[in-house]
Short mmCIF file of C-alpha atoms in Angstrom, two decimals:
data_model
loop_
_atom_site.label_atom_id
_atom_site.label_comp_id
_atom_site.label_asym_id
_atom_site.label_seq_id
_atom_site.Cartn_x
_atom_site.Cartn_y
_atom_site.Cartn_z
CA UNK V 1 0.76 16.53 -9.43
CA UNK V 2 -2.99 17.12 -9.83
CA UNK V 3 -3.82 14.93 -12.81
CA UNK V 4 -6.57 13.17 -10.83
CA UNK V 5 -8.18 16.28 -9.40
CA UNK V 6 -11.95 15.81 -9.18
CA UNK V 7 -11.65 12.01 -9.44
CA UNK V 8 -12.81 9.48 -6.86
CA UNK V 9 -10.82 6.28 -6.34
CA UNK V 10 -11.65 3.11 -4.45
CA UNK V 11 -8.61 1.08 -3.45
CA UNK V 12 -9.34 -2.26 -1.83
CA UNK V 13 -6.95 -3.57 0.79
CA UNK V 14 -5.51 -0.08 1.21
CA UNK V 15 -4.62 -0.15 4.89
CA UNK V 16 -1.19 -1.70 4.43
CA UNK V 17 1.51 -2.68 1.96
CA UNK V 18 1.05 -2.05 -1.73
CA UNK V 19 -2.53 -0.85 -1.24
CA UNK V 20 -1.44 1.85 1.20
CA UNK V 21 1.12 3.25 -1.21
CA UNK V 22 -1.39 3.14 -4.07
CA UNK V 23 -3.91 5.09 -1.98
CA UNK V 24 -1.29 7.66 -0.98
CA UNK V 25 -0.05 8.11 -4.55
CA UNK V 26 -3.54 8.53 -6.03
CA UNK V 27 -4.39 11.04 -3.31
CA UNK V 28 -1.15 12.92 -3.99
CA UNK V 29 -2.21 13.13 -7.62
CA UNK V 30 -5.47 14.78 -6.57
CA UNK V 31 -8.01 11.96 -6.18
CA UNK V 32 -10.42 11.56 -3.28
CA UNK V 33 -9.52 8.06 -2.08
CA UNK V 34 -11.75 5.51 -0.39
CA UNK V 35 -9.38 3.43 1.75
CA UNK V 36 -10.99 0.01 1.97
CA UNK V 37 -9.96 -2.43 4.68
CA UNK V 38 -11.11 -5.78 5.98
CA UNK V 39 -9.95 -6.04 9.59
CA UNK V 40 -7.06 -3.59 10.03
CA UNK V 41 -9.06 -0.60 11.25
CA UNK V 42 -6.17 1.15 12.98
CA UNK V 43 -3.94 0.73 9.92
CA UNK V 44 -6.66 2.10 7.63
CA UNK V 45 -7.12 5.17 9.78
CA UNK V 46 -3.36 5.63 9.81
CA UNK V 47 -3.36 5.53 5.99
CA UNK V 48 -6.08 8.19 5.91
CA UNK V 49 -4.16 10.30 8.42
CA UNK V 50 -0.99 10.12 6.34
CA UNK V 51 -2.89 11.17 3.23
CA UNK V 52 -4.49 14.11 5.00
CA UNK V 53 -1.15 15.16 6.49
CA UNK V 54 0.22 15.33 2.95
CA UNK V 55 -2.69 17.54 1.89
CA UNK V 56 -4.82 14.85 0.26
CA UNK V 57 -8.39 13.66 0.82
CA UNK V 58 -9.37 10.18 1.94
CA UNK V 59 -11.79 8.25 4.12
CA UNK V 60 -11.94 4.64 5.38
CA UNK V 61 -14.45 2.02 4.17
CA UNK V 62 -14.67 -1.23 6.18
CA UNK V 63 -15.91 -4.47 4.63
CA UNK V 64 -14.58 -8.00 4.90
CA UNK V 65 -14.16 -9.63 1.49
CA UNK V 66 -14.68 -13.31 0.80
CA UNK V 67 -17.85 -13.62 2.87
CA UNK V 68 -21.54 -13.55 1.85
CA UNK V 69 -22.77 -10.04 1.11
CA UNK V 70 -19.25 -8.60 1.06
CA UNK V 71 -19.53 -6.49 -2.08
CA UNK V 72 -23.00 -5.19 -1.26
CA UNK V 73 -21.78 -4.13 2.19
CA UNK V 74 -18.73 -2.40 0.75
CA UNK V 75 -20.70 -0.34 -1.74
CA UNK V 76 -23.42 0.57 0.75
CA UNK V 77 -20.75 1.96 3.07
CA UNK V 78 -18.89 3.61 0.20
CA UNK V 79 -22.02 5.37 -1.07
CA UNK V 80 -22.84 6.61 2.41
CA UNK V 81 -19.30 7.88 3.01
CA UNK V 82 -19.20 9.69 -0.33
CA UNK V 83 -22.47 11.48 0.45
CA UNK V 84 -21.11 12.43 3.87
CA UNK V 85 -18.09 13.92 2.10
CA UNK V 86 -20.31 15.97 -0.18
CA UNK V 87 -19.72 13.76 -3.21
CA UNK V 88 -22.11 11.83 -5.42
CA UNK V 89 -21.96 8.02 -5.11
CA UNK V 90 -19.74 7.52 -8.15
CA UNK V 91 -16.24 6.19 -8.80
CA UNK V 92 -13.68 7.02 -11.47
CA UNK V 93 -10.94 4.58 -10.46
CA UNK V 94 -11.35 1.09 -9.01
CA UNK V 95 -8.17 -0.63 -7.86
CA UNK V 96 -8.71 -4.29 -6.99
CA UNK V 97 -5.71 -4.71 -4.73
CA UNK V 98 -7.07 -6.70 -1.77
CA UNK V 99 -5.83 -10.25 -1.68
CA UNK V 100 -4.83 -13.12 0.52
CA UNK V 101 -2.01 -15.61 0.17
CA UNK V 102 -1.53 -19.24 1.03
CA UNK V 103 1.45 -21.46 0.39
CA UNK V 104 0.59 -25.02 -0.55
CA UNK V 105 1.77 -27.40 -3.25
CA UNK V 106 -0.60 -29.56 -5.23
CA UNK V 107 -0.08 -32.32 -2.65
CA UNK V 108 -0.80 -29.98 0.26
CA UNK V 109 -3.60 -27.67 -0.90
CA UNK V 110 -6.97 -28.16 0.76
CA UNK V 111 -10.46 -27.33 -0.49
CA UNK V 112 -10.81 -24.83 2.35
CA UNK V 113 -7.66 -22.92 1.35
CA UNK V 114 -8.62 -23.01 -2.31
CA UNK V 115 -12.13 -21.68 -1.62
CA UNK V 116 -10.77 -18.85 0.55
CA UNK V 117 -8.21 -17.79 -2.06
CA UNK V 118 -10.79 -17.83 -4.85
CA UNK V 119 -13.33 -15.90 -2.76
CA UNK V 120 -10.97 -13.05 -1.96
CA UNK V 121 -8.60 -12.97 -4.92
CA UNK V 122 -10.93 -13.80 -7.81
CA UNK V 123 -14.61 -13.68 -6.90
CA UNK V 124 -14.42 -10.35 -5.05
CA UNK V 125 -12.78 -8.41 -7.94
CA UNK V 126 -15.35 -9.77 -10.41
CA UNK V 127 -18.34 -8.73 -8.34
CA UNK V 128 -16.76 -5.46 -7.25
CA UNK V 129 -16.69 -4.53 -10.92
CA UNK V 130 -20.21 -5.85 -11.48
CA UNK V 131 -21.67 -3.83 -8.62
CA UNK V 132 -19.46 -0.87 -9.41
CA UNK V 133 -20.59 -0.53 -13.03
CA UNK V 134 -23.53 1.73 -12.26
CA UNK V 135 -21.20 3.95 -10.23
CA UNK V 136 -18.24 3.90 -12.63
CA UNK V 137 -18.14 7.08 -14.67
CA UNK V 138 -17.54 7.15 -18.42
CA UNK V 139 -13.80 7.10 -19.07
CA UNK V 140 -13.10 5.36 -15.78
CA UNK V 141 -10.26 3.05 -14.83
CA UNK V 142 -10.23 -0.49 -13.46
CA UNK V 143 -6.82 -1.69 -12.28
CA UNK V 144 -6.32 -5.21 -10.97
CA UNK V 145 -3.28 -6.19 -8.92
CA UNK V 146 -2.25 -9.69 -9.93
CA UNK V 147 1.13 -11.38 -9.49
CA UNK V 148 4.17 -12.64 -11.33
CA UNK V 149 3.03 -16.03 -10.01
CA UNK V 150 0.45 -16.03 -12.81
CA UNK V 151 3.20 -15.90 -15.45
CA UNK V 152 5.90 -18.21 -14.11
CA UNK V 153 5.73 -21.62 -12.46
CA UNK V 154 5.04 -21.20 -8.75
CA UNK V 155 4.20 -24.71 -7.56
CA UNK V 156 4.66 -23.91 -3.87
CA UNK V 157 1.56 -21.67 -4.01
CA UNK V 158 -0.42 -23.33 -6.78
CA UNK V 159 -3.90 -22.18 -5.75
CA UNK V 160 -2.76 -18.60 -5.19
CA UNK V 161 -1.16 -18.53 -8.64
CA UNK V 162 -4.35 -19.91 -10.18
CA UNK V 163 -6.45 -17.11 -8.65
CA UNK V 164 -4.14 -14.44 -10.02
CA UNK V 165 -4.13 -16.04 -13.46
CA UNK V 166 -7.91 -15.90 -13.43
CA UNK V 167 -7.83 -12.18 -12.70
CA UNK V 168 -5.60 -11.60 -15.74
CA UNK V 169 -8.24 -13.40 -17.83
CA UNK V 170 -10.90 -11.22 -16.21
CA UNK V 171 -8.87 -8.12 -17.10
CA UNK V 172 -8.84 -8.90 -20.81
CA UNK V 173 -12.56 -9.75 -20.92
CA UNK V 174 -13.53 -6.59 -19.06
CA UNK V 175 -11.33 -4.43 -21.27
CA UNK V 176 -13.27 -5.52 -24.33
CA UNK V 177 -16.63 -5.31 -22.61
CA UNK V 178 -16.15 -1.84 -21.10
CA UNK V 179 -14.26 -0.25 -23.97
CA UNK V 180 -17.40 1.35 -25.47
CA UNK V 181 -17.77 3.29 -22.21
CA UNK V 182 -14.25 4.65 -22.51
CA UNK V 183 -13.19 2.56 -19.51
CA UNK V 184 -9.73 1.04 -19.54
CA UNK V 185 -9.02 -2.19 -17.65
CA UNK V 186 -5.47 -3.29 -16.94
CA UNK V 187 -3.58 -5.37 -14.43
CA UNK V 188 -0.25 -4.90 -12.67
CA UNK V 189 1.79 -7.97 -11.73
CA UNK V 190 4.32 -7.38 -8.91
CA UNK V 191 7.11 -9.76 -8.08
CA UNK V 192 8.64 -9.92 -4.62
CA UNK V 193 7.74 -6.75 -2.72
CA UNK V 194 8.76 -5.81 0.81
CA UNK V 195 5.36 -6.03 2.53
CA UNK V 196 4.11 -7.90 5.56
CA UNK V 197 2.60 -10.53 3.22
CA UNK V 198 6.13 -11.51 2.21
CA UNK V 199 7.80 -10.75 5.53
CA UNK V 200 8.88 -14.32 6.21
CA UNK V 201 10.77 -14.31 2.89
CA UNK V 202 12.67 -11.00 3.10
CA UNK V 203 12.91 -10.19 6.84
CA UNK V 204 16.42 -11.66 7.19
CA UNK V 205 19.51 -10.44 5.30
CA UNK V 206 19.87 -13.84 3.67
CA UNK V 207 16.23 -13.94 2.63
CA UNK V 208 16.30 -10.42 1.25
CA UNK V 209 19.45 -11.17 -0.75
CA UNK V 210 17.86 -14.29 -2.20
CA UNK V 211 14.75 -12.41 -3.33
CA UNK V 212 16.79 -9.45 -4.61
CA UNK V 213 18.78 -11.77 -6.85
CA UNK V 214 15.70 -12.42 -9.02
CA UNK V 215 15.61 -8.80 -10.21
CA UNK V 216 18.05 -7.28 -12.70
CA UNK V 217 18.31 -4.37 -10.23
CA UNK V 218 19.34 -6.74 -7.43
CA UNK V 219 16.84 -5.47 -4.90
CA UNK V 220 13.44 -6.36 -3.53
CA UNK V 221 10.55 -4.29 -4.85
CA UNK V 222 9.03 -1.48 -2.83
CA UNK V 223 5.29 -0.77 -2.61
CA UNK V 224 5.93 2.61 -4.23
CA UNK V 225 7.35 0.85 -7.31
CA UNK V 226 3.93 -0.67 -7.90
CA UNK V 227 1.97 2.42 -6.84
CA UNK V 228 3.70 4.57 -9.46
CA UNK V 229 2.63 2.17 -12.22
CA UNK V 230 -0.95 2.19 -10.92
CA UNK V 231 -0.89 5.99 -10.93
CA UNK V 232 0.04 5.95 -14.62
CA UNK V 233 -2.78 3.53 -15.44
CA UNK V 234 -5.21 5.71 -13.47
CA UNK V 235 -4.21 8.82 -15.38
CA UNK V 236 -5.26 10.16 -18.77
CA UNK V 237 -1.75 9.37 -20.03
CA UNK V 238 -2.76 5.67 -20.18
CA UNK V 239 -5.93 6.28 -22.22
CA UNK V 240 -4.70 4.12 -25.14
CA UNK V 241 -3.67 1.17 -22.94
CA UNK V 242 -6.25 -1.47 -22.05
CA UNK V 243 -6.45 -5.22 -21.59
CA UNK V 244 -2.79 -5.35 -20.64
CA UNK V 245 -0.78 -6.82 -17.79
CA UNK V 246 2.12 -4.59 -16.77
CA UNK V 247 5.07 -6.54 -15.39
CA UNK V 248 6.17 -4.93 -12.14
CA UNK V 249 8.87 -7.36 -11.11
CA UNK V 250 11.99 -5.27 -11.73
CA UNK V 251 12.97 -7.54 -14.57
CA UNK V 252 12.80 -10.70 -12.50
CA UNK V 253 13.78 -13.92 -14.21
CA UNK V 254 14.38 -12.35 -17.63
#
């Protein structure tokens, strides 16, 4: 598939898990992919290597999110890398995938955990869009990865769920604001997916069976399940879809 040929995509948190599969799928569809990572340098380079082995184009962009100057640093490095790759400093597709988790009930959550979750999961996507606006081409795509935790009660991770709910609100506001530029803004809400973020939940047969039971397909989600939905939203086929949250839970808790 070459539906994204000539497009440039920035995928945050693309060194592992869902982000890695998103980066690989967008590259397979023809996009030049900026593989952002925070601390997992080796994993990011492995993602780039896999993309190049499959015939795609990609390069790594390091920048820790959730710290002062994070977004400015990311875009400075992105612009430089694009120029080094013979491309103008512009983006067609921004996938806000990077995130951090933290389990804590209302009785357990601390201000420090709350601030960290907000900084990475909510503040970073907002300002990534803000700083990316001058680089985002007409007809571009913004895709935010949220969570089913924003739609159903998830008291054991209350602050995490709050941050993802905020991003769904951000999605709708941006969709209306950026519509005149032909930019679509949507979010994708995964359920339980087999990544290292959820490893403690699914790494045993009993745990995997328990998580699989939530879905009508009786299995745990795969990163590629989410990546395929993102690829649709990044493509021209989704041009009439904006301000929406796509459920990517495999029919969990219907």
